[in-house]
GROMACS .gro file of C-alpha atoms in nm:
model
  187
    1MET     CA    1   2.147   1.922  -0.823
    2SER     CA    2   1.847   1.755  -0.805
    3ASP     CA    3   1.484   1.904  -0.802
    4GLY     CA    4   1.364   1.620  -0.557
    5PRO     CA    5   1.258   1.255  -0.578
    6TYR     CA    6   0.882   1.394  -0.667
    7LYS     CA    7   1.035   1.475  -1.014
    8SER     CA    8   1.094   1.115  -1.106
    9MET     CA    9   0.790   0.970  -0.943
   10LYS     CA   10   0.569   0.786  -1.214
   11MET     CA   11   0.261   0.949  -1.089
   12SER     CA   12   0.045   1.248  -1.220
   13ARG     CA   13   0.134   1.581  -1.202
   14PRO     CA   14  -0.108   1.665  -0.885
   15TRP     CA   15   0.036   1.379  -0.692
   16LYS     CA   16   0.363   1.499  -0.773
   17ARG     CA   17   0.265   1.828  -0.639
   18LEU     CA   18   0.152   1.663  -0.331
   19ALA     CA   19   0.481   1.489  -0.263
   20ARG     CA   20   0.653   1.839  -0.296
   21ILE     CA   21   0.430   1.991  -0.065
   22ALA     CA   22   0.409   1.688   0.204
   23ALA     CA   23   0.806   1.674   0.184
   24ASN     CA   24   0.864   2.017   0.248
   25ALA     CA   25   0.855   2.122   0.634
   26ALA     CA   26   0.758   2.471   0.532
   27HIS     CA   27   0.399   2.359   0.439
   28SER     CA   28   0.140   2.282   0.692
   29VAL     CA   29  -0.100   1.999   0.730
   30ALA     CA   30  -0.386   2.194   0.582
   31GLU     CA   31  -0.193   2.294   0.273
   32THR     CA   32  -0.108   1.902   0.251
   33ALA     CA   33  -0.452   1.791   0.295
   34GLU     CA   34  -0.579   2.063   0.036
   35ALA     CA   35  -0.341   1.918  -0.238
   36PHE     CA   36  -0.475   1.576  -0.195
   37GLN     CA   37  -0.802   1.660  -0.312
   38PRO     CA   38  -0.719   1.737  -0.666
   39ALA     CA   39  -0.500   1.453  -0.688
   40LEU     CA   40  -0.785   1.206  -0.559
   41LEU     CA   41  -0.997   1.400  -0.821
   42ASN     CA   42  -0.780   1.326  -1.084
   43GLU     CA   43  -0.781   0.943  -0.966
   44TRP     CA   44  -1.154   0.964  -0.981
   45GLY     CA   45  -1.152   1.071  -1.341
   46GLN     CA   46  -1.043   0.739  -1.450
   47VAL     CA   47  -1.378   0.598  -1.334
   48ARG     CA   48  -1.600   0.594  -1.665
   49PRO     CA   49  -1.933   0.769  -1.627
   50ALA     CA   50  -2.143   0.459  -1.758
   51PHE     CA   51  -1.949   0.246  -1.477
   52ALA     CA   52  -1.998   0.477  -1.214
   53LYS     CA   53  -2.366   0.460  -1.315
   54GLU     CA   54  -2.367   0.092  -1.333
   55ILE     CA   55  -2.242   0.099  -0.939
   56ARG     CA   56  -2.507   0.336  -0.841
   57ALA     CA   57  -2.788   0.109  -0.996
   58ALA     CA   58  -2.651  -0.188  -0.842
   59LEU     CA   59  -2.661  -0.038  -0.523
   60GLY     CA   60  -3.027   0.055  -0.582
   61ASP     CA   61  -2.963   0.438  -0.648
   62ASN     CA   62  -3.210   0.474  -0.950
   63ASP     CA   63  -3.511   0.456  -1.082
   64ARG     CA   64  -3.588   0.096  -1.017
   65GLY     CA   65  -3.440   0.070  -0.659
   66ASN     CA   66  -3.318  -0.250  -0.527
   67LEU     CA   67  -3.459  -0.429  -0.223
   68PHE     CA   68  -3.226  -0.685  -0.134
   69ALA     CA   69  -2.835  -0.608  -0.040
   70GLU     CA   70  -2.768  -0.988  -0.206
   71VAL     CA   71  -2.869  -0.862  -0.524
   72ALA     CA   72  -2.631  -0.576  -0.482
   73VAL     CA   73  -2.365  -0.778  -0.360
   74SER     CA   74  -2.383  -1.042  -0.649
   75GLU     CA   75  -2.399  -0.717  -0.918
   76THR     CA   76  -2.128  -0.561  -0.748
   77GLN     CA   77  -1.906  -0.867  -0.779
   78ARG     CA   78  -1.983  -0.899  -1.118
   79LEU     CA   79  -1.892  -0.537  -1.211
   80GLN     CA   80  -1.546  -0.610  -1.045
   81THR     CA   81  -1.500  -0.854  -1.333
   82VAL     CA   82  -1.554  -0.581  -1.596
   83ALA     CA   83  -1.355  -0.275  -1.438
   84ARG     CA   84  -1.096  -0.166  -1.653
   85ASN     CA   85  -0.878   0.004  -1.421
   86PRO     CA   86  -0.761  -0.014  -1.068
   87VAL     CA   87  -0.967   0.273  -0.981
   88GLU     CA   88  -1.282   0.118  -1.103
   89ALA     CA   89  -1.201  -0.214  -0.941
   90LEU     CA   90  -1.147  -0.047  -0.629
   91LEU     CA   91  -1.476   0.143  -0.643
   92ALA     CA   92  -1.665  -0.224  -0.731
   93ALA     CA   93  -1.491  -0.364  -0.434
   94GLN     CA   94  -1.574  -0.115  -0.204
   95ALA     CA   95  -1.936  -0.120  -0.333
   96CYS     CA   96  -1.969  -0.495  -0.278
   97ASP     CA   97  -1.818  -0.431   0.074
   98VAL     CA   98  -2.107  -0.155   0.148
   99ALA     CA   99  -2.360  -0.385   0.007
  100ARG     CA  100  -2.246  -0.682   0.224
  101ASP     CA  101  -2.305  -0.455   0.544
  102GLY     CA  102  -2.667  -0.428   0.431
  103GLN     CA  103  -2.649  -0.044   0.303
  104ILE     CA  104  -2.836   0.010  -0.039
  105GLY     CA  105  -2.935   0.333  -0.183
  106PRO     CA  106  -2.801   0.671  -0.214
  107ALA     CA  107  -2.615   0.674   0.098
  108ALA     CA  108  -2.452   0.321  -0.013
  109TYR     CA  109  -2.312   0.465  -0.354
  110GLU     CA  110  -2.182   0.769  -0.150
  111ALA     CA  111  -2.024   0.569   0.120
  112ALA     CA  112  -1.867   0.343  -0.169
  113ILE     CA  113  -1.720   0.669  -0.322
  114LYS     CA  114  -1.583   0.788   0.003
  115ALA     CA  115  -1.420   0.411   0.067
  116THR     CA  116  -1.260   0.416  -0.270
  117LEU     CA  117  -1.128   0.760  -0.237
  118ASP     CA  118  -0.975   0.695   0.136
  119ASP     CA  119  -0.835   0.374   0.025
  120ARG     CA  120  -0.694   0.553  -0.254
  121ALA     CA  121  -0.519   0.820  -0.082
  122LEU     CA  122  -0.353   0.552   0.147
  123GLN     CA  123  -0.219   0.352  -0.149
  124ARG     CA  124  -0.098   0.620  -0.316
  125SER     CA  125   0.087   0.783   0.008
  126ARG     CA  126   0.262   0.453   0.069
  127GLN     CA  127   0.364   0.465  -0.308
  128MET     CA  128   0.515   0.805  -0.281
  129GLU     CA  129   0.702   0.702   0.072
  130GLU     CA  130   0.841   0.418  -0.116
  131HIS     CA  131   0.967   0.602  -0.388
  132TYR     CA  132   1.137   0.835  -0.162
  133LEU     CA  133   1.274   0.557   0.007
  134ALA     CA  134   1.423   0.379  -0.286
  135GLU     CA  135   1.576   0.724  -0.397
  136GLY     CA  136   1.761   0.731  -0.083
  137SER     CA  137   1.557   1.070   0.023
  138SER     CA  138   1.632   1.219   0.358
  139ASP     CA  139   1.250   1.357   0.309
  140ALA     CA  140   1.089   1.058   0.326
  141SER     CA  141   1.027   1.065   0.724
  142GLN     CA  142   0.879   1.412   0.668
  143LEU     CA  143   0.696   1.287   0.386
  144ARG     CA  144   0.524   1.000   0.563
  145GLN     CA  145   0.451   1.220   0.874
  146MET     CA  146   0.279   1.486   0.683
  147LEU     CA  147   0.091   1.257   0.472
  148GLN     CA  148  -0.016   1.054   0.788
  149THR     CA  149  -0.112   1.377   0.933
  150ALA     CA  150  -0.332   1.518   0.656
  151ILE     CA  151  -0.508   1.233   0.531
  152PRO     CA  152  -0.788   1.243   0.772
  153SER     CA  153  -0.868   1.618   0.715
  154ILE     CA  154  -0.891   1.568   0.325
  155GLY     CA  155  -1.248   1.606   0.323
  156THR     CA  156  -1.299   1.284   0.119
  157GLY     CA  157  -1.668   1.264   0.295
  158ARG     CA  158  -1.736   1.587   0.121
  159LEU     CA  159  -1.585   1.497  -0.224
  160ALA     CA  160  -1.778   1.175  -0.226
  161ALA     CA  161  -2.111   1.369  -0.155
  162GLY     CA  162  -2.024   1.585  -0.431
  163ILE     CA  163  -1.922   1.313  -0.700
  164ALA     CA  164  -2.235   1.097  -0.582
  165ALA     CA  165  -2.414   1.437  -0.633
  166GLY     CA  166  -2.296   1.472  -0.994
  167GLU     CA  167  -2.094   1.806  -0.925
  168GLY     CA  168  -1.808   1.887  -1.163
  169VAL     CA  169  -1.478   1.739  -1.052
  170ARG     CA  170  -1.315   2.111  -1.093
  171GLY     CA  171  -1.553   2.256  -0.854
  172LEU     CA  172  -1.497   2.019  -0.593
  173ALA     CA  173  -1.156   2.081  -0.509
  174GLN     CA  174  -1.136   2.357  -0.219
  175LYS     CA  175  -0.863   2.636  -0.261
  176ALA     CA  176  -0.800   2.802   0.111
  177ASP     CA  177  -0.765   3.191   0.075
  178ARG     CA  178  -0.457   3.301   0.131
  179SER     CA  179  -0.435   3.605   0.015
  180GLY     CA  180  -0.432   3.835   0.346
  181LEU     CA  181  -0.078   3.938   0.356
  182GLU     CA  182  -0.139   4.158   0.641
  183ASP     CA  183  -0.244   3.849   0.832
  184GLY     CA  184   0.128   3.712   0.875
  185PRO     CA  185   0.243   3.361   0.932
  186ALA     CA  186   0.058   3.115   1.136
  187LEU     CA  187   0.174   3.110   1.500
   0.00000   0.00000   0.00000
């Protein structure tokens, strides 16, 4: 008997855990959204601190500032070419889009991080669904429905604000208190 299609996914442990939770009808949307957070923070761990600092500087969120969005656009385009992995490339592309929209400064950096996390959640969700379909799993439709329903309630805005503020990644993933045995199951 198989442990499930999530075992054979070529993804990190947090993504496998998310797939296991999302494909199981016993889990709620809130639990699925909660499982997204460590997976996305694990993805963010691929962004080198020096690269993130360069993106922040390109968007004008440093000592020197940046007066013109055009400068931010050209600088973020340059940073896209030196990205070392897909998450860095996505962050630079999102930062470029934010700068094209005329945003600069701390809010622009936070918006670029949020857009990166949102996009990565969608990309990985599709990747999980494709894997389940390729494996011929009957849980593929449950997985897709649960992931689509959970994505809006992940809290990427809060995660992005924490990352932009320099909070530690470990402290950003919220865990719900489920210790109330006398509360019983949700009705």
